[in-house]
Amino acid sequence: MLLWPTLMRGGRASSVSVSEAVQLANQKQGVFIDVRPHERFKAGSIAQARNIPLADIDAKMSSLPKDKPLIVFCDQGRISGSAAGKLRKNGFAEVVSLEGGLNKWTEAGMPTSAKH
C-alpha cells in the first residue's frame, strides 16, 4: 500500500527506484519485464526477468499477467517508460518503469544473470 500513491501518480505509468521495485516484486509478486533486444537480455539481466523486446510488446502483451504489478526496464529507463505507458493503455493497471533501468540496478549492487 505504501507504493500505491507512487503507482497512481498522475494517472500515467510512473517510475520506481530500485528499492521500490524490489519491494513490489517481493510483496506483490511483481514481474520484471526487460524490453531490451534479446541479444542484450541474454548478455545479462535481472535474474527473474522476462524478455519482451519493445518491438514485440504489442504481439506478446497478452501473455503477461494482469493481476500482478509489472516492472518494466531497459538499459537507462528511457524506452521502458513508453513501453509501460503502452501496457497501461491496454488494461494493465499496475505498471511502472524502473528508474535508471538496468544501469541503476547494477550500480545498486543488485544481482544479474546471463541467460542461455
Tab-separated table of C-alpha atoms in Angstrom:
chain	number	residue	atom	x	y	z
A	1	MET	CA	0.000	0.000	0.000
A	2	LEU	CA	2.923	2.330	0.532
A	3	LEU	CA	3.653	2.292	-3.197
A	4	TRP	CA	0.095	2.948	-4.305
A	5	PRO	CA	0.469	6.767	-4.435
A	6	THR	CA	3.647	6.286	-6.485
A	7	LEU	CA	1.906	3.900	-8.870
A	8	MET	CA	-1.077	6.157	-9.367
A	9	ARG	CA	0.732	9.489	-9.571
A	10	GLY	CA	-0.623	11.498	-12.450
A	11	GLY	CA	-2.623	8.594	-13.848
A	12	ARG	CA	0.228	7.559	-16.108
A	13	ALA	CA	2.954	4.956	-15.934
A	14	SER	CA	5.400	6.205	-13.350
A	15	SER	CA	8.844	5.086	-12.336
A	16	VAL	CA	10.086	3.408	-9.186
A	17	SER	CA	13.517	3.243	-7.598
A	18	VAL	CA	15.480	0.004	-7.358
A	19	SER	CA	14.427	-0.484	-3.723
A	20	GLU	CA	10.757	0.206	-4.562
A	21	ALA	CA	10.959	-2.296	-7.443
A	22	VAL	CA	12.375	-4.954	-5.110
A	23	GLN	CA	9.567	-4.300	-2.604
A	24	LEU	CA	6.988	-4.546	-5.376
A	25	ALA	CA	8.458	-7.855	-6.550
A	26	ASN	CA	8.730	-9.309	-3.045
A	27	GLN	CA	5.469	-8.075	-1.523
A	28	LYS	CA	3.131	-8.162	-4.521
A	29	GLN	CA	4.819	-10.755	-6.788
A	30	GLY	CA	5.754	-8.068	-9.286
A	31	VAL	CA	7.058	-9.313	-12.627
A	32	PHE	CA	10.181	-7.762	-14.162
A	33	ILE	CA	9.867	-7.181	-17.929
A	34	ASP	CA	13.084	-6.473	-19.872
A	35	VAL	CA	12.170	-4.589	-23.075
A	36	ARG	CA	15.700	-4.616	-24.485
A	37	PRO	CA	16.593	-6.664	-27.603
A	38	HIS	CA	17.028	-10.399	-26.993
A	39	GLU	CA	20.822	-10.273	-27.518
A	40	ARG	CA	21.197	-7.678	-24.732
A	41	PHE	CA	18.888	-9.692	-22.473
A	42	LYS	CA	20.988	-12.843	-22.998
A	43	ALA	CA	24.164	-10.937	-22.078
A	44	GLY	CA	22.726	-10.176	-18.633
A	45	SER	CA	19.518	-9.094	-16.957
A	46	ILE	CA	17.654	-9.151	-13.661
A	47	ALA	CA	17.572	-12.829	-12.711
A	48	GLN	CA	13.805	-13.394	-12.748
A	49	ALA	CA	13.018	-11.028	-15.652
A	50	ARG	CA	11.048	-11.956	-18.749
A	51	ASN	CA	12.314	-10.621	-22.062
A	52	ILE	CA	9.746	-8.957	-24.292
A	53	PRO	CA	11.609	-6.601	-26.649
A	54	LEU	CA	9.839	-3.297	-27.262
A	55	ALA	CA	9.277	-4.285	-30.922
A	56	ASP	CA	7.315	-7.362	-29.739
A	57	ILE	CA	5.314	-5.760	-26.911
A	58	ASP	CA	2.064	-5.459	-28.895
A	59	ALA	CA	2.167	-9.090	-30.022
A	60	LYS	CA	3.180	-10.539	-26.654
A	61	MET	CA	1.366	-8.403	-24.063
A	62	SER	CA	-1.469	-10.938	-23.905
A	63	SER	CA	0.972	-13.382	-22.246
A	64	LEU	CA	1.526	-11.004	-19.311
A	65	PRO	CA	-0.418	-11.282	-16.047
A	66	LYS	CA	-2.945	-8.500	-15.444
A	67	ASP	CA	-3.261	-9.399	-11.754
A	68	LYS	CA	0.367	-8.634	-10.804
A	69	PRO	CA	2.426	-5.442	-10.938
A	70	LEU	CA	4.695	-5.187	-13.982
A	71	ILE	CA	8.123	-3.588	-13.537
A	72	VAL	CA	9.359	-2.644	-17.000
A	73	PHE	CA	13.007	-1.804	-17.656
A	74	CYS	CA	15.627	-1.193	-20.327
A	75	ASP	CA	19.241	-0.003	-20.004
A	76	GLN	CA	18.634	3.557	-18.776
A	77	GLY	CA	14.885	3.820	-18.225
A	78	ARG	CA	14.040	5.827	-21.343
A	79	ILE	CA	12.477	3.154	-23.555
A	80	SER	CA	10.780	1.368	-20.672
A	81	GLY	CA	8.674	4.438	-19.890
A	82	SER	CA	6.973	4.315	-23.272
A	83	ALA	CA	6.537	0.522	-23.021
A	84	ALA	CA	4.947	0.939	-19.576
A	85	GLY	CA	2.590	3.601	-20.933
A	86	LYS	CA	1.549	1.316	-23.794
A	87	LEU	CA	0.823	-1.543	-21.361
A	88	ARG	CA	-1.214	0.757	-19.139
A	89	LYS	CA	-3.286	1.914	-22.131
A	90	ASN	CA	-4.018	-1.743	-22.869
A	91	GLY	CA	-5.568	-2.503	-19.488
A	92	PHE	CA	-2.603	-3.308	-17.252
A	93	ALA	CA	-3.413	-1.378	-14.083
A	94	GLU	CA	-0.138	-1.687	-12.178
A	95	VAL	CA	2.750	-0.880	-14.500
A	96	VAL	CA	5.873	1.018	-13.535
A	97	SER	CA	9.212	1.724	-15.154
A	98	LEU	CA	12.449	1.009	-13.290
A	99	GLU	CA	14.080	4.406	-12.745
A	100	GLY	CA	17.531	4.400	-14.357
A	101	GLY	CA	16.958	0.946	-15.818
A	102	LEU	CA	19.378	-1.945	-15.594
A	103	ASN	CA	22.267	0.514	-15.192
A	104	LYS	CA	20.837	1.773	-11.883
A	105	TRP	CA	20.058	-1.819	-10.809
A	106	THR	CA	23.686	-2.904	-11.236
A	107	GLU	CA	25.025	0.338	-9.681
A	108	ALA	CA	22.943	-0.523	-6.618
A	109	GLY	CA	24.790	-3.851	-6.392
A	110	MET	CA	21.720	-5.902	-7.267
A	111	PRO	CA	22.226	-9.320	-8.886
A	112	THR	CA	22.035	-10.013	-12.593
A	113	SER	CA	22.436	-13.231	-14.546
A	114	ALA	CA	23.299	-14.157	-18.110
A	115	LYS	CA	20.605	-16.106	-19.939
A	116	HIS	CA	21.324	-19.108	-22.128
